[in-house]
PDB file of C-alpha atoms in Angstrom:
ATOM      1  CA  GLU Q   1      35.541 -19.657  55.041  1.00  0.00           C
ATOM      2  CA  ASP Q   2      31.986 -20.393  56.040  1.00  0.00           C
ATOM      3  CA  ALA Q   3      30.931 -16.666  56.086  1.00  0.00           C
ATOM      4  CA  ASP Q   4      32.883 -15.866  52.762  1.00  0.00           C
ATOM      5  CA  SER Q   5      31.013 -18.925  51.145  1.00  0.00           C
ATOM      6  CA  SER Q   6      27.579 -17.816  52.804  1.00  0.00           C
ATOM      7  CA  ARG Q   7      28.014 -14.360  51.474  1.00  0.00           C
ATOM      8  CA  GLY Q   8      28.740 -15.525  47.724  1.00  0.00           C
ATOM      9  CA  ILE Q   9      25.314 -17.659  48.072  1.00  0.00           C
ATOM     10  CA  GLY Q  10      23.512 -14.392  49.319  1.00  0.00           C
ATOM     11  CA  ASP Q  11      25.304 -12.291  46.729  1.00  0.00           C
ATOM     12  CA  SER Q  12      23.927 -14.440  43.895  1.00  0.00           C
ATOM     13  CA  ARG Q  13      20.308 -14.623  45.407  1.00  0.00           C
ATOM     14  CA  THR Q  14      20.310 -10.936  45.582  1.00  0.00           C
ATOM     15  CA  ARG Q  15      21.502 -10.878  41.980  1.00  0.00           C
ATOM     16  CA  THR Q  16      18.849 -12.997  40.793  1.00  0.00           C
ATOM     17  CA  SER Q  17      16.137 -10.976  42.600  1.00  0.00           C
ATOM     18  CA  ASP Q  18      17.439  -7.755  41.232  1.00  0.00           C
ATOM     19  CA  ASP Q  19      17.398  -9.320  37.819  1.00  0.00           C
ATOM     20  CA  CYS Q  20      13.827 -10.350  38.281  1.00  0.00           C
ATOM     21  CA  ARG Q  21      12.691  -7.124  39.311  1.00  0.00           C
ATOM     22  CA  THR Q  22      14.422  -5.592  36.529  1.00  0.00           C
ATOM     23  CA  ARG Q  23      12.615  -7.881  34.084  1.00  0.00           C
ATOM     24  CA  MET Q  24       9.394  -7.283  35.808  1.00  0.00           C
ATOM     25  CA  ASN Q  25       9.925  -3.184  35.436  1.00  0.00           C
ATOM     26  CA  TRP Q  26      10.463  -3.803  31.562  1.00  0.00           C
ATOM     27  CA  LEU Q  27       7.555  -6.025  31.250  1.00  0.00           C
ATOM     28  CA  ILE Q  28       5.446  -3.308  33.159  1.00  0.00           C
ATOM     29  CA  LEU Q  29       6.902  -0.695  30.958  1.00  0.00           C
ATOM     30  CA  TYR Q  30       6.161  -2.459  27.671  1.00  0.00           C
ATOM     31  CA  GLU Q  31       2.511  -3.541  28.876  1.00  0.00           C
ATOM     32  CA  THR Q  32       2.075   0.145  29.775  1.00  0.00           C
ATOM     33  CA  ALA Q  33       3.508   1.158  26.507  1.00  0.00           C
ATOM     34  CA  PHE Q  34       0.987  -0.992  24.737  1.00  0.00           C
ATOM     35  CA  ILE Q  35      -1.963  -0.025  26.700  1.00  0.00           C
ATOM     36  CA  ASN Q  36      -1.154   3.604  25.857  1.00  0.00           C
ATOM     37  CA  PHE Q  37      -0.505   2.698  22.012  1.00  0.00           C
ATOM     38  CA  LEU Q  38      -4.245   0.951  22.090  1.00  0.00           C
ATOM     39  CA  LYS Q  39      -5.856   4.001  23.929  1.00  0.00           C
ATOM     40  CA  ARG Q  40      -4.287   6.175  21.314  1.00  0.00           C
ATOM     41  CA  GLU Q  41      -5.266   4.230  18.337  1.00  0.00           C
ATOM     42  CA  PHE Q  42      -8.688   3.537  19.309  1.00  0.00           C
ATOM     43  CA  SER Q  43      -9.538   7.005  20.768  1.00  0.00           C
ATOM     44  CA  PRO Q  44     -12.112   9.061  18.762  1.00  0.00           C
ATOM     45  CA  SER Q  45     -10.736  12.179  16.960  1.00  0.00           C
ATOM     46  CA  THR Q  46     -11.879  14.444  14.505  1.00  0.00           C
ATOM     47  CA  GLU Q  47      -9.185  13.504  12.032  1.00  0.00           C
ATOM     48  CA  ARG Q  48      -9.916   9.825  12.080  1.00  0.00           C
ATOM     49  CA  TRP Q  49     -13.543  10.517  11.497  1.00  0.00           C
ATOM     50  CA  HIS Q  50     -13.074  12.902   8.880  1.00  0.00           C
ATOM     51  CA  SER Q  51     -10.487  10.336   7.290  1.00  0.00           C
ATOM     52  CA  THR Q  52     -13.381   7.545   7.623  1.00  0.00           C
ATOM     53  CA  ILE Q  53     -16.176   9.544   6.152  1.00  0.00           C
ATOM     54  CA  ARG Q  54     -13.881  10.580   3.138  1.00  0.00           C
ATOM     55  CA  VAL Q  55     -12.921   7.054   2.086  1.00  0.00           C
ATOM     56  CA  LEU Q  56     -16.883   5.825   2.611  1.00  0.00           C
ATOM     57  CA  ALA Q  57     -17.872   8.897   0.459  1.00  0.00           C
ATOM     58  CA  ALA Q  58     -15.295   8.191  -2.243  1.00  0.00           C
ATOM     59  CA  THR Q  59     -16.116   4.357  -2.145  1.00  0.00           C
ATOM     60  CA  VAL Q  60     -20.003   5.088  -2.416  1.00  0.00           C
ATOM     61  CA  ILE Q  61     -19.485   7.236  -5.284  1.00  0.00           C
ATOM     62  CA  ALA Q  62     -16.946   4.918  -7.064  1.00  0.00           C
ATOM     63  CA  MET Q  63     -19.287   2.038  -6.766  1.00  0.00           C
ATOM     64  CA  THR Q  64     -21.959   3.951  -7.782  1.00  0.00           C
ATOM     65  CA  VAL Q  65     -20.351   5.015 -10.924  1.00  0.00           C
ATOM     66  CA  THR Q  66     -18.879   1.265 -11.302  1.00  0.00           C
ATOM     67  CA  GLN Q  67     -22.422  -0.240 -11.314  1.00  0.00           C
ATOM     68  CA  PHE Q  68     -23.933   2.399 -13.688  1.00  0.00           C
ATOM     69  CA  PHE Q  69     -21.242   1.662 -16.621  1.00  0.00           C
ATOM     70  CA  HIS Q  70     -21.033  -1.969 -15.746  1.00  0.00           C
ATOM     71  CA  LEU Q  71     -17.247  -1.878 -15.294  1.00  0.00           C
ATOM     72  CA  SER Q  72     -15.790  -5.300 -14.589  1.00  0.00           C
ATOM     73  CA  GLN Q  73     -12.539  -4.069 -12.524  1.00  0.00           C
ATOM     74  CA  GLY Q  74     -14.509  -1.782 -10.127  1.00  0.00           C
ATOM     75  CA  TYR Q  75     -12.273  -3.154  -7.550  1.00  0.00           C
ATOM     76  CA  TRP Q  76      -9.456  -1.269  -8.782  1.00  0.00           C
ATOM     77  CA  ALA Q  77     -11.296   1.924  -7.957  1.00  0.00           C
ATOM     78  CA  VAL Q  78     -11.777   0.598  -4.430  1.00  0.00           C
ATOM     79  CA  ILE Q  79      -8.268  -0.377  -3.890  1.00  0.00           C
ATOM     80  CA  THR Q  80      -7.057   3.031  -5.212  1.00  0.00           C
ATOM     81  CA  ILE Q  81      -9.379   4.798  -2.699  1.00  0.00           C
ATOM     82  CA  MET Q  82      -8.153   2.726   0.205  1.00  0.00           C
ATOM     83  CA  VAL Q  83      -4.590   3.430  -1.044  1.00  0.00           C
ATOM     84  CA  VAL Q  84      -4.927   7.246  -1.661  1.00  0.00           C
ATOM     85  CA  CYS Q  85      -6.972   8.531   1.350  1.00  0.00           C
ATOM     86  CA  ALA Q  86      -4.806   9.533   3.956  1.00  0.00           C
ATOM     87  CA  PRO Q  87      -5.679  11.549   7.119  1.00  0.00           C
ATOM     88  CA  ASN Q  88      -4.225  14.494   5.895  1.00  0.00           C
ATOM     89  CA  VAL Q  89      -5.051  16.253   2.498  1.00  0.00           C
ATOM     90  CA  ASP Q  90      -1.339  16.864   1.440  1.00  0.00           C
ATOM     91  CA  SER Q  91      -0.256  13.375   1.465  1.00  0.00           C
ATOM     92  CA  SER Q  92      -3.673  12.295  -0.070  1.00  0.00           C
ATOM     93  CA  VAL Q  93      -3.187  14.552  -3.107  1.00  0.00           C
ATOM     94  CA  ARG Q  94       0.536  13.497  -3.320  1.00  0.00           C
ATOM     95  CA  LYS Q  95      -0.633   9.828  -3.541  1.00  0.00           C
ATOM     96  CA  MET Q  96      -3.359  10.578  -5.813  1.00  0.00           C
ATOM     97  CA  ILE Q  97      -0.871  12.082  -8.441  1.00  0.00           C
ATOM     98  CA  GLN Q  98       1.727   9.540  -8.081  1.00  0.00           C
ATOM     99  CA  ARG Q  99      -1.063   6.718  -8.553  1.00  0.00           C
ATOM    100  CA  MET Q 100      -2.145   8.347 -11.910  1.00  0.00           C
ATOM    101  CA  ILE Q 101       1.363   8.779 -13.187  1.00  0.00           C
ATOM    102  CA  GLY Q 102       2.343   5.326 -12.322  1.00  0.00           C
ATOM    103  CA  THR Q 103      -0.893   3.641 -13.711  1.00  0.00           C
ATOM    104  CA  PHE Q 104      -0.864   5.795 -17.002  1.00  0.00           C
ATOM    105  CA  ALA Q 105       2.915   5.033 -17.522  1.00  0.00           C
ATOM    106  CA  GLY Q 106       2.335   1.389 -16.671  1.00  0.00           C
ATOM    107  CA  VAL Q 107      -0.671   0.908 -18.659  1.00  0.00           C
ATOM    108  CA  ALA Q 108       0.770   2.697 -21.807  1.00  0.00           C
ATOM    109  CA  VAL Q 109       4.066   0.783 -21.616  1.00  0.00           C
ATOM    110  CA  GLY Q 110       2.471  -2.555 -20.887  1.00  0.00           C
ATOM    111  CA  TYR Q 111      -0.029  -2.178 -23.807  1.00  0.00           C
ATOM    112  CA  ILE Q 112       3.006  -0.997 -26.094  1.00  0.00           C
ATOM    113  CA  ILE Q 113       4.891  -4.055 -25.108  1.00  0.00           C
ATOM    114  CA  ILE Q 114       1.934  -6.225 -25.757  1.00  0.00           C
ATOM    115  CA  SER Q 115       1.251  -4.712 -29.185  1.00  0.00           C
ATOM    116  CA  VAL Q 116       4.884  -5.044 -30.349  1.00  0.00           C
ATOM    117  CA  PHE Q 117       5.715  -8.582 -28.823  1.00  0.00           C
ATOM    118  CA  PHE Q 118       2.168 -10.017 -28.997  1.00  0.00           C
ATOM    119  CA  GLN Q 119       3.134 -13.072 -31.010  1.00  0.00           C
ATOM    120  CA  GLN Q 120       6.906 -13.458 -29.875  1.00  0.00           C
ATOM    121  CA  ASN Q 121       6.983 -14.786 -26.279  1.00  0.00           C
ATOM    122  CA  TRP Q 122      10.674 -14.733 -25.852  1.00  0.00           C
ATOM    123  CA  PHE Q 123      11.088 -10.856 -26.698  1.00  0.00           C
ATOM    124  CA  PHE Q 124       8.091 -10.280 -24.555  1.00  0.00           C
ATOM    125  CA  VAL Q 125       9.488 -12.039 -21.751  1.00  0.00           C
ATOM    126  CA  ALA Q 126      12.945 -10.311 -22.094  1.00  0.00           C
ATOM    127  CA  SER Q 127      11.140  -6.858 -22.411  1.00  0.00           C
ATOM    128  CA  LEU Q 128       8.909  -7.600 -19.650  1.00  0.00           C
ATOM    129  CA  PHE Q 129      11.883  -8.596 -17.308  1.00  0.00           C
ATOM    130  CA  ALA Q 130      13.836  -5.452 -18.454  1.00  0.00           C
ATOM    131  CA  LEU Q 131      10.967  -3.226 -17.535  1.00  0.00           C
ATOM    132  CA  LEU Q 132      10.721  -4.793 -14.181  1.00  0.00           C
ATOM    133  CA  ILE Q 133      14.352  -4.000 -13.519  1.00  0.00           C
ATOM    134  CA  VAL Q 134      13.691  -0.279 -14.660  1.00  0.00           C
ATOM    135  CA  ALA Q 135      10.829  -0.035 -12.099  1.00  0.00           C
ATOM    136  CA  GLY Q 136      12.802  -1.589  -9.546  1.00  0.00           C
ATOM    137  CA  LEU Q 137      15.557   1.027 -10.102  1.00  0.00           C
ATOM    138  CA  VAL Q 138      12.816   3.579 -10.010  1.00  0.00           C
ATOM    139  CA  ILE Q 139      11.631   2.392  -6.735  1.00  0.00           C
ATOM    140  CA  ALA Q 140      15.172   2.055  -5.237  1.00  0.00           C
ATOM    141  CA  ARG Q 141      16.496   5.485  -6.300  1.00  0.00           C
ATOM    142  CA  SER Q 142      13.299   7.571  -6.726  1.00  0.00           C
ATOM    143  CA  GLN Q 143      12.041  10.362  -4.302  1.00  0.00           C
ATOM    144  CA  GLN Q 144       8.512   8.694  -5.027  1.00  0.00           C
ATOM    145  CA  PRO Q 145       9.055   4.990  -4.902  1.00  0.00           C
ATOM    146  CA  TYR Q 146       5.481   4.508  -5.244  1.00  0.00           C
ATOM    147  CA  VAL Q 147       5.239   5.387  -8.606  1.00  0.00           C
ATOM    148  CA  GLY Q 148       7.461   2.851  -9.450  1.00  0.00           C
ATOM    149  CA  TRP Q 149       5.268   0.374  -7.694  1.00  0.00           C
ATOM    150  CA  VAL Q 150       2.212   1.434  -9.169  1.00  0.00           C
ATOM    151  CA  PHE Q 151       4.052   1.305 -12.592  1.00  0.00           C
ATOM    152  CA  ALA Q 152       5.297  -2.270 -12.267  1.00  0.00           C
ATOM    153  CA  LEU Q 153       1.964  -3.407 -10.930  1.00  0.00           C
ATOM    154  CA  SER Q 154       0.303  -1.767 -13.938  1.00  0.00           C
ATOM    155  CA  ILE Q 155       2.593  -3.518 -16.407  1.00  0.00           C
ATOM    156  CA  LEU Q 156       2.171  -6.855 -14.789  1.00  0.00           C
ATOM    157  CA  VAL Q 157      -1.609  -6.394 -14.847  1.00  0.00           C
ATOM    158  CA  VAL Q 158      -1.857  -5.565 -18.585  1.00  0.00           C
ATOM    159  CA  SER Q 159       0.771  -7.894 -19.767  1.00  0.00           C
ATOM    160  CA  MET Q 160      -0.258 -11.135 -17.826  1.00  0.00           C
ATOM    161  CA  GLN Q 161      -3.358 -11.531 -19.781  1.00  0.00           C
ATOM    162  CA  THR Q 162      -2.184 -14.292 -21.563  1.00  0.00           C
ATOM    163  CA  ASP Q 163      -5.484 -16.018 -22.427  1.00  0.00           C
ATOM    164  CA  ALA Q 164      -6.941 -12.747 -23.790  1.00  0.00           C
ATOM    165  CA  SER Q 165      -7.010 -11.539 -27.549  1.00  0.00           C
ATOM    166  CA  PHE Q 166      -5.348  -8.267 -28.470  1.00  0.00           C
ATOM    167  CA  SER Q 167      -8.645  -6.461 -28.613  1.00  0.00           C
ATOM    168  CA  GLU Q 168      -9.473  -7.566 -25.239  1.00  0.00           C
ATOM    169  CA  ILE Q 169      -5.974  -6.943 -23.724  1.00  0.00           C
ATOM    170  CA  ALA Q 170      -6.532  -3.227 -25.256  1.00  0.00           C
ATOM    171  CA  GLY Q 171     -10.090  -2.871 -23.373  1.00  0.00           C
ATOM    172  CA  ILE Q 172      -8.419  -4.525 -20.025  1.00  0.00           C
ATOM    173  CA  SER Q 173      -5.651  -1.814 -20.312  1.00  0.00           C
ATOM    174  CA  PHE Q 174      -7.672   0.923 -20.732  1.00  0.00           C
ATOM    175  CA  GLU Q 175     -10.466  -0.143 -18.442  1.00  0.00           C
ATOM    176  CA  ARG Q 176      -7.701  -0.222 -15.517  1.00  0.00           C
ATOM    177  CA  PHE Q 177      -6.574   3.259 -16.297  1.00  0.00           C
ATOM    178  CA  TRP Q 178      -9.997   4.701 -16.124  1.00  0.00           C
ATOM    179  CA  VAL Q 179     -10.992   2.748 -12.976  1.00  0.00           C
ATOM    180  CA  VAL Q 180      -7.887   3.725 -11.513  1.00  0.00           C
ATOM    181  CA  ALA Q 181      -8.749   7.604 -12.352  1.00  0.00           C
ATOM    182  CA  LEU Q 182     -12.252   6.885 -11.083  1.00  0.00           C
ATOM    183  CA  GLY Q 183     -10.948   5.951  -7.605  1.00  0.00           C
ATOM    184  CA  VAL Q 184      -8.694   8.888  -7.750  1.00  0.00           C
ATOM    185  CA  PHE Q 185     -11.179  11.232  -8.632  1.00  0.00           C
ATOM    186  CA  ALA Q 186     -13.687  10.053  -6.086  1.00  0.00           C
ATOM    187  CA  SER Q 187     -11.100  10.441  -3.614  1.00  0.00           C
ATOM    188  CA  TRP Q 188     -10.847  13.882  -4.684  1.00  0.00           C
ATOM    189  CA  ALA Q 189     -14.308  14.595  -4.647  1.00  0.00           C
ATOM    190  CA  ALA Q 190     -14.700  13.316  -1.132  1.00  0.00           C
ATOM    191  CA  LEU Q 191     -11.723  15.424   0.072  1.00  0.00           C
ATOM    192  CA  LEU Q 192     -13.890  18.573  -1.065  1.00  0.00           C
ATOM    193  CA  LEU Q 193     -16.829  17.410   0.318  1.00  0.00           C
ATOM    194  CA  VAL Q 194     -15.850  16.298   3.537  1.00  0.00           C
TER     195      VAL Q 194
END
């Protein structure tokens, strides 16, 4: 009886030490994977350098044009550059096209909503809600959900100018489109140059 009870205690100690070894092995495995991930992410590569130089060149181009023409919303060009400049050319061009389509559609629709329902707040809110539902469907069902995101963002940027006059809203709408276009064209020029 004593031999059986001592064997049971020994088995539980062996199980406990095996569990500890297994946990330590998993911890070492995760630590090694994390260190390898960091080495891979921070290692210099030509693709990363090209991408970095492209973003830098596009930002310099966009900010020079923004400062020269005194554009008040120049930050949209920089945000566009940061979003559309990818390490490879194919995905960059695809994002540029999607950004332009979404921005143009969102600014145009937002401006139409403002012009039609400028003085009618209830209709404005209802139409804005309906358009955001449409944008959500585009995001959920489309092959290019990024167009829907940019469409919804552009509508919100244009239509949420509640303290501006109608002519100021028109200026904000068109400036948003042209500044995003500036970011896209600066990114495209950087793709050609670098």
